[in-house]
PDB file of C-alpha atoms in Angstrom:
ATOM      1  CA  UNK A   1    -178.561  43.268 -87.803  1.00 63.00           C
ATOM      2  CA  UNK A   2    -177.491  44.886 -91.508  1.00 72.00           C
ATOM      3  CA  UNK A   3    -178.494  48.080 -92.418  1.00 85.00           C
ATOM      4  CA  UNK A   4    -179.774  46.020 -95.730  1.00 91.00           C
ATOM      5  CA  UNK A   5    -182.188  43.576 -95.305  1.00 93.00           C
ATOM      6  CA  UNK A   6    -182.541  40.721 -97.782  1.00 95.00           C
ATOM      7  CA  UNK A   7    -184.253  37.493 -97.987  1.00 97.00           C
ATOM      8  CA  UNK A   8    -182.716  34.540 -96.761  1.00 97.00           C
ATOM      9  CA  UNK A   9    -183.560  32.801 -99.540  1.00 97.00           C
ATOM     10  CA  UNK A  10    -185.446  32.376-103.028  1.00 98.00           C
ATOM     11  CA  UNK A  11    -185.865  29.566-105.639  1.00 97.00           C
ATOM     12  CA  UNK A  12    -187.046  29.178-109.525  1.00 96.00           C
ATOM     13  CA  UNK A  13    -186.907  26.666-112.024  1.00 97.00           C
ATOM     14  CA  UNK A  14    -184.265  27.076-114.919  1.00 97.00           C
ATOM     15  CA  UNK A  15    -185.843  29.427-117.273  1.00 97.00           C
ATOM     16  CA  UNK A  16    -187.598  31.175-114.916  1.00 97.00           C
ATOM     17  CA  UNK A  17    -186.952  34.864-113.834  1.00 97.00           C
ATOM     18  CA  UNK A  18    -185.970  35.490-110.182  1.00 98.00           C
ATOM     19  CA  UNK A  19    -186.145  39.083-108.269  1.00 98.00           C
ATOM     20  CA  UNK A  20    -183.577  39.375-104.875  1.00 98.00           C
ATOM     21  CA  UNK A  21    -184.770  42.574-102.608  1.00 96.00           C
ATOM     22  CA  UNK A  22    -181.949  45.027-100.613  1.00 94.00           C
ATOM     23  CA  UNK A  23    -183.846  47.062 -98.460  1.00 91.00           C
ATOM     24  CA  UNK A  24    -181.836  49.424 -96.474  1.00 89.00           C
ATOM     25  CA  UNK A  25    -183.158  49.748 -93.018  1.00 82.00           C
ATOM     26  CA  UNK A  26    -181.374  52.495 -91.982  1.00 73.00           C
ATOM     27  CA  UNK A  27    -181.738  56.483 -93.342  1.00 67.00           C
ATOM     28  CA  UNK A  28    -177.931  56.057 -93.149  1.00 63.00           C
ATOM     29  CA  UNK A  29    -177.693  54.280 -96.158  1.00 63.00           C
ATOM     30  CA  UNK A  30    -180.752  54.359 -97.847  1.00 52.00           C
ATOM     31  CA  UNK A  31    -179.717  57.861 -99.660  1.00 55.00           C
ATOM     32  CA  UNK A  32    -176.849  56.278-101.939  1.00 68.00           C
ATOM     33  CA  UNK A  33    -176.869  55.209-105.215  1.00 73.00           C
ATOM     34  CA  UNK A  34    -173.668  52.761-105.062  1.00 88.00           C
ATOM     35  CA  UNK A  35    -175.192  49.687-104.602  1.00 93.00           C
ATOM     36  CA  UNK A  36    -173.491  46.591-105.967  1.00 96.00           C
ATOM     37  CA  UNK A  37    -174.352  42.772-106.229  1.00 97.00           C
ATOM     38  CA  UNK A  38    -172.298  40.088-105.789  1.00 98.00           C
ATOM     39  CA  UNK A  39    -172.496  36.119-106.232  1.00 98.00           C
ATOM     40  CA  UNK A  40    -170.621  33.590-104.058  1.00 98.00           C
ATOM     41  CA  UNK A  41    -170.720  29.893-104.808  1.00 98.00           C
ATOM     42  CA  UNK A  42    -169.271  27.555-102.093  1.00 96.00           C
ATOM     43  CA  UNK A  43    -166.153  27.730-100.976  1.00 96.00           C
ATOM     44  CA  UNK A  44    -165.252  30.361-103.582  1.00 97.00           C
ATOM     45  CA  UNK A  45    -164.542  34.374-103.337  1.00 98.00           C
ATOM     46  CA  UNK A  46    -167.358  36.305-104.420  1.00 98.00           C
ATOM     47  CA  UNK A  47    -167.796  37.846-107.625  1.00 98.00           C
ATOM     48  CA  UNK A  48    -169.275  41.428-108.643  1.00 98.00           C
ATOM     49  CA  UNK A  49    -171.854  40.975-110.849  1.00 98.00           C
ATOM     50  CA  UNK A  50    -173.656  44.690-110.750  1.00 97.00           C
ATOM     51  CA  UNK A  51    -172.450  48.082-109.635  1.00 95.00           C
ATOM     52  CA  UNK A  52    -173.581  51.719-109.791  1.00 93.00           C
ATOM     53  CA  UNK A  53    -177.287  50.172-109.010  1.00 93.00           C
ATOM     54  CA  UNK A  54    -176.907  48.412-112.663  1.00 95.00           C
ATOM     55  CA  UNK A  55    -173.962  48.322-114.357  1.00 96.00           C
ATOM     56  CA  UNK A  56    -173.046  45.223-115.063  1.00 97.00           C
ATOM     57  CA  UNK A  57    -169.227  44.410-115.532  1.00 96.00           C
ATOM     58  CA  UNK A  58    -167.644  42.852-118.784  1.00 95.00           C
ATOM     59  CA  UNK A  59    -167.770  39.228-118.624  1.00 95.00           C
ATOM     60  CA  UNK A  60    -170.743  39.556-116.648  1.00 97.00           C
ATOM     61  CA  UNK A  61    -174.171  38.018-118.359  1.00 97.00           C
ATOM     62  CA  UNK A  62    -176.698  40.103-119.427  1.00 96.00           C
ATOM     63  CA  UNK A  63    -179.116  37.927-117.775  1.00 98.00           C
ATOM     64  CA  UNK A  64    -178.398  39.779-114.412  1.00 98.00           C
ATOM     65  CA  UNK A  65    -179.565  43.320-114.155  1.00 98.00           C
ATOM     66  CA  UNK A  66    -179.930  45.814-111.480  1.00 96.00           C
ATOM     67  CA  UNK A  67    -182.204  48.550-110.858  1.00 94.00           C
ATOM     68  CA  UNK A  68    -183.133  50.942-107.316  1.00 92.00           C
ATOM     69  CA  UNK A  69    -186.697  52.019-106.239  1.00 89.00           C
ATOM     70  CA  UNK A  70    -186.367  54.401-103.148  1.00 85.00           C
ATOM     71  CA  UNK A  71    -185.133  52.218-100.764  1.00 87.00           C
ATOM     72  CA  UNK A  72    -184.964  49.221-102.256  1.00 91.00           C
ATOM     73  CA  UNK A  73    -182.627  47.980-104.550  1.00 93.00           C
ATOM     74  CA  UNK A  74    -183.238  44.807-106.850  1.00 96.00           C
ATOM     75  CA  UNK A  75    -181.325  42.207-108.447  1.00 98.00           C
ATOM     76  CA  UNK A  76    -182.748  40.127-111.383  1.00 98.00           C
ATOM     77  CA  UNK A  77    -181.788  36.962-113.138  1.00 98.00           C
ATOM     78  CA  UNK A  78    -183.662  36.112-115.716  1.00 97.00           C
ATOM     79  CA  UNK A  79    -183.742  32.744-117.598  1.00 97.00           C
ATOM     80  CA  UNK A  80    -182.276  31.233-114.610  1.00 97.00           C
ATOM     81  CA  UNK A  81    -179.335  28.603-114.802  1.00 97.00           C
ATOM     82  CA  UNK A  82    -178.539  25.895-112.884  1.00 97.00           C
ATOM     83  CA  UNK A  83    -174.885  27.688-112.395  1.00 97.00           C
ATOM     84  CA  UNK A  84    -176.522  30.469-111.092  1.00 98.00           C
ATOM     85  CA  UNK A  85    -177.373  28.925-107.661  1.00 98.00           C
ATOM     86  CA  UNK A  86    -175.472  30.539-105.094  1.00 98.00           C
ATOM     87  CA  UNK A  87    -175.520  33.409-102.237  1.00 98.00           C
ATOM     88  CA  UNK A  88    -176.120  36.809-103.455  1.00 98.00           C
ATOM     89  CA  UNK A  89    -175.424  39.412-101.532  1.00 98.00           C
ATOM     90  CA  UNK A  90    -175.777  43.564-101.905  1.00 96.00           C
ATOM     91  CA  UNK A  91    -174.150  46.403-100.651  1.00 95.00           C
ATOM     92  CA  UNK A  92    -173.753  50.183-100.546  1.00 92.00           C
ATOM     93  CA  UNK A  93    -171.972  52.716 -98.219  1.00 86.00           C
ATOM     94  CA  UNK A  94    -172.652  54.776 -95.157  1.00 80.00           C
ATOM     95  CA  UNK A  95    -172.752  58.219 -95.007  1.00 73.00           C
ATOM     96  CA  UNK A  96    -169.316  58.426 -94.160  1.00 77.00           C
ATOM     97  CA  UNK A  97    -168.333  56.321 -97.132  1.00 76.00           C
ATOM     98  CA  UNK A  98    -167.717  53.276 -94.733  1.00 86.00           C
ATOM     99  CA  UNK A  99    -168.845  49.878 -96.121  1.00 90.00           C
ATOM    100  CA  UNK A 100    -172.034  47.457 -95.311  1.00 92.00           C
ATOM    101  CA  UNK A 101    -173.265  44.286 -96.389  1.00 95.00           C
ATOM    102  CA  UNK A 102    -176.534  43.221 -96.539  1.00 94.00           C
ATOM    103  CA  UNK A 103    -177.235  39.534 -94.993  1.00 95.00           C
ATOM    104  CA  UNK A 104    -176.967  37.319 -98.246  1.00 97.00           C
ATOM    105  CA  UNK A 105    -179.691  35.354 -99.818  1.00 98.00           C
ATOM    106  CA  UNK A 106    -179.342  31.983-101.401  1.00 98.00           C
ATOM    107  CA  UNK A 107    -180.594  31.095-104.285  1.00 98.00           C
ATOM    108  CA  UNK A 108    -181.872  27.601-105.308  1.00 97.00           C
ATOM    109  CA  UNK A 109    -182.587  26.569-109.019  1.00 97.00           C
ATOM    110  CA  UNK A 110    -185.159  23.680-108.641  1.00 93.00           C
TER     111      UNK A 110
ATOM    112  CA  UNK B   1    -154.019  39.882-115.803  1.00 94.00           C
ATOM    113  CA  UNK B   2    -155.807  41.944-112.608  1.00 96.00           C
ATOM    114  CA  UNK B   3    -154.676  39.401-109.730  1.00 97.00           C
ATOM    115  CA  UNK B   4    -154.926  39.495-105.935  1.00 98.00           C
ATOM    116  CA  UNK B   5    -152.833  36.608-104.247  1.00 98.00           C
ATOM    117  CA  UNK B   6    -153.397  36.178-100.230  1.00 98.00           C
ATOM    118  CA  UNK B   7    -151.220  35.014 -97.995  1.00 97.00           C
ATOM    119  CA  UNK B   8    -151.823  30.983 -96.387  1.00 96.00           C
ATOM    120  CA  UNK B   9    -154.262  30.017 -93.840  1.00 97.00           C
ATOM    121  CA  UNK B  10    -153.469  30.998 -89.879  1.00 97.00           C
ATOM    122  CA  UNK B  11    -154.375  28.975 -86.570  1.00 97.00           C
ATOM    123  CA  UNK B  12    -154.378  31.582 -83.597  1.00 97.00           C
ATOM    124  CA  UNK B  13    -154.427  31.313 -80.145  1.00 97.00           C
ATOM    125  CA  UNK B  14    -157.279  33.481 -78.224  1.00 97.00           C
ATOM    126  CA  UNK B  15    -155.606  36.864 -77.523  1.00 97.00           C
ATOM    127  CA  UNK B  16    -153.078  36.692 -80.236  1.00 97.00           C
ATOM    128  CA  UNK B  17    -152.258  38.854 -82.975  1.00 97.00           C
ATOM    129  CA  UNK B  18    -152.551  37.867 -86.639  1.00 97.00           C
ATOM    130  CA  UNK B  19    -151.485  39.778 -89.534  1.00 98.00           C
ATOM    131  CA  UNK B  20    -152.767  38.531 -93.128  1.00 98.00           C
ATOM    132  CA  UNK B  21    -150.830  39.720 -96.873  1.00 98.00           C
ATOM    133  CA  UNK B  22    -152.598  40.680-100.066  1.00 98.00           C
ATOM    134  CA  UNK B  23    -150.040  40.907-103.075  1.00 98.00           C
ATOM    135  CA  UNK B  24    -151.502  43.103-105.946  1.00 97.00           C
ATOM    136  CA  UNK B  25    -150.430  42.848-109.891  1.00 97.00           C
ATOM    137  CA  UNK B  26    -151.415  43.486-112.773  1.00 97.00           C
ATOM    138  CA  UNK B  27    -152.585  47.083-112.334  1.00 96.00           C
ATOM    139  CA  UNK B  28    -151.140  50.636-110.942  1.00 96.00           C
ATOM    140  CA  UNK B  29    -151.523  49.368-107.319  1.00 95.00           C
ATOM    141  CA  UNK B  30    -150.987  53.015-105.924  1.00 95.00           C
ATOM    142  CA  UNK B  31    -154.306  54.122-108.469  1.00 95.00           C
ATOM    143  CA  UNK B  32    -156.762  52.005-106.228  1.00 96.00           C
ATOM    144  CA  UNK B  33    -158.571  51.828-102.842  1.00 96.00           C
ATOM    145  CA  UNK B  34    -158.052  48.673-101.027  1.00 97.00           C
ATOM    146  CA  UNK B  35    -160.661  46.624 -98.971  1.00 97.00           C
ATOM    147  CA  UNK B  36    -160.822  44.415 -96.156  1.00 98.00           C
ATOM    148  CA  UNK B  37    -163.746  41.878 -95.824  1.00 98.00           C
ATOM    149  CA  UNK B  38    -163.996  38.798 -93.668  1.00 98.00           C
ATOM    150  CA  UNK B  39    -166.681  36.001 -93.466  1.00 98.00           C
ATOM    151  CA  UNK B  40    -167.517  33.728 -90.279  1.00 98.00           C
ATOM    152  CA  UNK B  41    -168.149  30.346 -91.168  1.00 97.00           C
ATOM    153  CA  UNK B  42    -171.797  30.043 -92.839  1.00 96.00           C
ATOM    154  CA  UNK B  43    -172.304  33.728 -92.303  1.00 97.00           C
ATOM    155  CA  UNK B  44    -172.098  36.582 -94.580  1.00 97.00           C
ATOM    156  CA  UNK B  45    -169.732  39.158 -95.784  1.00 98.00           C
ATOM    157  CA  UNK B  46    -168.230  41.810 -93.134  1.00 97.00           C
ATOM    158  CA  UNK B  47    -166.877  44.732 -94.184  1.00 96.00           C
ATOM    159  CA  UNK B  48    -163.314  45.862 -91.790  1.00 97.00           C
ATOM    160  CA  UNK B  49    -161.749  48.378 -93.572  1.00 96.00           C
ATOM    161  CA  UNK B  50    -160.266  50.453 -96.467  1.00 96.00           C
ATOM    162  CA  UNK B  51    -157.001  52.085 -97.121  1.00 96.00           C
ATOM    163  CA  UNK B  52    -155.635  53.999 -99.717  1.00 94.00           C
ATOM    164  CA  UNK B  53    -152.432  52.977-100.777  1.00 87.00           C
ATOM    165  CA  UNK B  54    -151.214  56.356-102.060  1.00 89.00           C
ATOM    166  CA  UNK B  55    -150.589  57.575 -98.638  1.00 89.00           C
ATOM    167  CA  UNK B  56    -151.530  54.761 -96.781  1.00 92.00           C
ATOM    168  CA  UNK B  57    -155.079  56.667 -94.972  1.00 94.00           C
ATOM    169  CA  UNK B  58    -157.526  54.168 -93.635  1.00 96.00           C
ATOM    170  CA  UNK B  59    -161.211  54.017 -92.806  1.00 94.00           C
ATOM    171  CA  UNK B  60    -162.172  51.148 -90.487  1.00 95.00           C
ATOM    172  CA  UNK B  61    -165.795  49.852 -89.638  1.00 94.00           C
ATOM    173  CA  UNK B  62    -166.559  50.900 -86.077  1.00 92.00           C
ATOM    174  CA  UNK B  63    -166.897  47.438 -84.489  1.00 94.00           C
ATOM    175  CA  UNK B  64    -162.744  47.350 -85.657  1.00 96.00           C
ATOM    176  CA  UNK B  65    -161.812  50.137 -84.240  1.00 95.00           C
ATOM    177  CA  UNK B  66    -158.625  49.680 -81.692  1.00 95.00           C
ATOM    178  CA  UNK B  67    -158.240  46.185 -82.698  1.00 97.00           C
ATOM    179  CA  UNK B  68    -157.485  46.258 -86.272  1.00 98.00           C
ATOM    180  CA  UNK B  69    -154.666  48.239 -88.434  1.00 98.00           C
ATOM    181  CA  UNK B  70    -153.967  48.180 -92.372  1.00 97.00           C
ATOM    182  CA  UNK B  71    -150.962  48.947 -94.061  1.00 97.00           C
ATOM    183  CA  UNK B  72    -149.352  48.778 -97.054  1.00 96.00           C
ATOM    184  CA  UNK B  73    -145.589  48.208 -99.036  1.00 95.00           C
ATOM    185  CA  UNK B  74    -145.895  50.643-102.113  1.00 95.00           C
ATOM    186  CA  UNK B  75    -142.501  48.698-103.104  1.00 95.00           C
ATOM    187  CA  UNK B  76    -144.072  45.533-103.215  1.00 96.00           C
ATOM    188  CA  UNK B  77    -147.340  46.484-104.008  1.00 96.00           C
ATOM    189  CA  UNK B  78    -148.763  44.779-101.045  1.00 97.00           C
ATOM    190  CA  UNK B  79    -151.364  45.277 -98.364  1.00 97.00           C
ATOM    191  CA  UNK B  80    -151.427  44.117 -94.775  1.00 98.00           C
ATOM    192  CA  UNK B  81    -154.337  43.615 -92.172  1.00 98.00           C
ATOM    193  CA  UNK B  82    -153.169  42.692 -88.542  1.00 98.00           C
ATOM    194  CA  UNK B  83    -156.268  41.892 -86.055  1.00 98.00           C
ATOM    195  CA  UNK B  84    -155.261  42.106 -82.391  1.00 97.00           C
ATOM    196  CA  UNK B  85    -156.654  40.696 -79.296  1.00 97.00           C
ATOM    197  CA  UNK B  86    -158.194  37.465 -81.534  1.00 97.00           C
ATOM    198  CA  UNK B  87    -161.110  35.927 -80.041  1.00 97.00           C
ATOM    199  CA  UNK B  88    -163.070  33.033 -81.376  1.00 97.00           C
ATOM    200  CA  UNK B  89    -165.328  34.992 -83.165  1.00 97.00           C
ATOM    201  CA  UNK B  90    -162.647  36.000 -85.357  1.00 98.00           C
ATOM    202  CA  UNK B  91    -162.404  32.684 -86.618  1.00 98.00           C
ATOM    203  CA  UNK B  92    -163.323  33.142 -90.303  1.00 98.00           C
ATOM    204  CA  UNK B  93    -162.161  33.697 -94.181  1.00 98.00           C
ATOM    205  CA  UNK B  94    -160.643  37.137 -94.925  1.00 98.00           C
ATOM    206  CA  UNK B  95    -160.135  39.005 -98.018  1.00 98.00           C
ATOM    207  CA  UNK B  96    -159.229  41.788 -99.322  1.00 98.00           C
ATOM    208  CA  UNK B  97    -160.956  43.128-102.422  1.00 98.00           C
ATOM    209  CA  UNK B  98    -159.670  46.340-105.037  1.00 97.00           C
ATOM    210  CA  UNK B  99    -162.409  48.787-105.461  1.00 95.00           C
ATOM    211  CA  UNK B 100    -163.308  48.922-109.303  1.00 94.00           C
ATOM    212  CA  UNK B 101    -162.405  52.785-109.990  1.00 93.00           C
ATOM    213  CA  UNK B 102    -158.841  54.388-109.678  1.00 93.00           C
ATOM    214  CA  UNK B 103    -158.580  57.300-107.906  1.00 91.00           C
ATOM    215  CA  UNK B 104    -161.791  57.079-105.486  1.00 88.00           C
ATOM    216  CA  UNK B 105    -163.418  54.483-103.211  1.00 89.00           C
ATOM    217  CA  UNK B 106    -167.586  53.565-104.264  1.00 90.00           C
ATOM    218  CA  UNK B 107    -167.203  49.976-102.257  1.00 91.00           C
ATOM    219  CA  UNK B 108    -167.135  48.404-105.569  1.00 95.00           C
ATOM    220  CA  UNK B 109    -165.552  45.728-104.921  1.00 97.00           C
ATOM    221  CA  UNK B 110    -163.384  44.193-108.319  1.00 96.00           C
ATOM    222  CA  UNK B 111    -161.372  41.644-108.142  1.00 97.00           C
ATOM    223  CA  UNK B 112    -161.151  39.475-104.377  1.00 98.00           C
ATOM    224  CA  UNK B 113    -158.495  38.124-103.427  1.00 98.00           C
ATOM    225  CA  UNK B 114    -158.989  33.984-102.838  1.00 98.00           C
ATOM    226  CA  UNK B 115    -159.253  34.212 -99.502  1.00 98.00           C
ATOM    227  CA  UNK B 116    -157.180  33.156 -96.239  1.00 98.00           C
ATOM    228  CA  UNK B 117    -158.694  31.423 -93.306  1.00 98.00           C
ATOM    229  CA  UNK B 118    -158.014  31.936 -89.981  1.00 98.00           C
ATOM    230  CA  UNK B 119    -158.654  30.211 -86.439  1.00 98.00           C
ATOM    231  CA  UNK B 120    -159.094  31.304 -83.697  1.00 97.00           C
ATOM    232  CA  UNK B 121    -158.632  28.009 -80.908  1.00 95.00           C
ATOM    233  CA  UNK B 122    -157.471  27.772 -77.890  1.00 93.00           C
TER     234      UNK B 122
END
């Protein structure tokens, strides 16, 4: 069980906007701000796409943006690409600094 | 250009040792933390470990602890993760990852390396 919880999976048709949820479960992790995003497609290494909550890295499309509510950190894509189907998963520290993952969602363009 | 180059996929017997290569370039490799992260087939990511290849400290998730050990070759700008005591479970893609920012760790992690697989069978 990850101290971030995410949803398994979501789905939008191109052009639509999508939101994926990080919710960290734990107080242990909950308190940090260095939440990043990252994007797998099959069979490939995945790819950091947000950092720092919302940075997004050069070479990275402005289409995906990041932003933190409490608890809860958010990933959105908006006018969603067929390219863009593919896990997404979040991820922050511990208090002492160690590493987590949250469980990956998959996205599905329709 | 910023590249991390794995060593080739592994087959493992149960109770073995395996010991996996991650060959930096294209940056100061003794400026940046250095991740571990592994992924069981159809699961998600894991993260193992860190270690700072200035003076080679390392941080290792708890469920690692005893079993796993990271090193590094500041001459070859290369770092190493060895897994003892390999069980099934252990069957999965590893890589290692740079963290984004010189001089600290956030768990940013910028670039992965490709990836190396390895089985665990008996």
């Amino acid at each position: 069980q990850s101290a971030l919880t995410q949803p398994a999976s979501v789905s939008g048709s191109p052009g639509q906007s999508i939101t994926i949820s990080c919710t960290a479960t734990s107080s242990d992790v909950g308190g940090y701000n260095y939440v990043s995003w990252y994007q797998q497609h099959p069979g490939k290494a995945p790819k950091l796409m947000i950092y720092d909550v919302s940075n997004r890295p050069s070479g990275v499309s402005n289409r995906f943006s990041g932003s933190k509510s409490g608890n809860t950190a958010s990933l959105t894509i908006s006018g969603l690409q067929a390219e863009d189907e593919a896990d997404y998963y979040c991820s922050s520290n511990t208090s002492n600094s160690t590493g987590v993952f949250g469980g990956g969602t998959k996205l599905t363009v329709l | 250009q910023v590249q991390l180059v794995q060593s080739g996929a592994e087959v493992k017997k149960p109770g073995a040792s395996m010991k996996i290569s991650c060959k930096a370039s294209g940056f100061t490799f003794t400026n940046y933390y250095m991740h571990w992260v592994r992924q069981a087939p159809g699961q998600g990511l894991e993260w193992m470990g860190i270690i700072n290849p200035t003076g080679g400290r390392t941080c290792y998730a708890q469920k690692f602890q005893g079993r796993v050990t990271m090193t590094r070759d500041t001459s070859t700008s290369t770092v190493y993760m060895e897994l003892s005591s390999l069980k099934s479970e252990d069957t999965a893609v590893y890589y290692c990852a740079r963290d984004r920012v010189a001089g600290r760790s956030y768990n940013w992690f910028d670039p992965w390396g490709q990836g190396t697989l390895v089985s665990v069978s008996s």
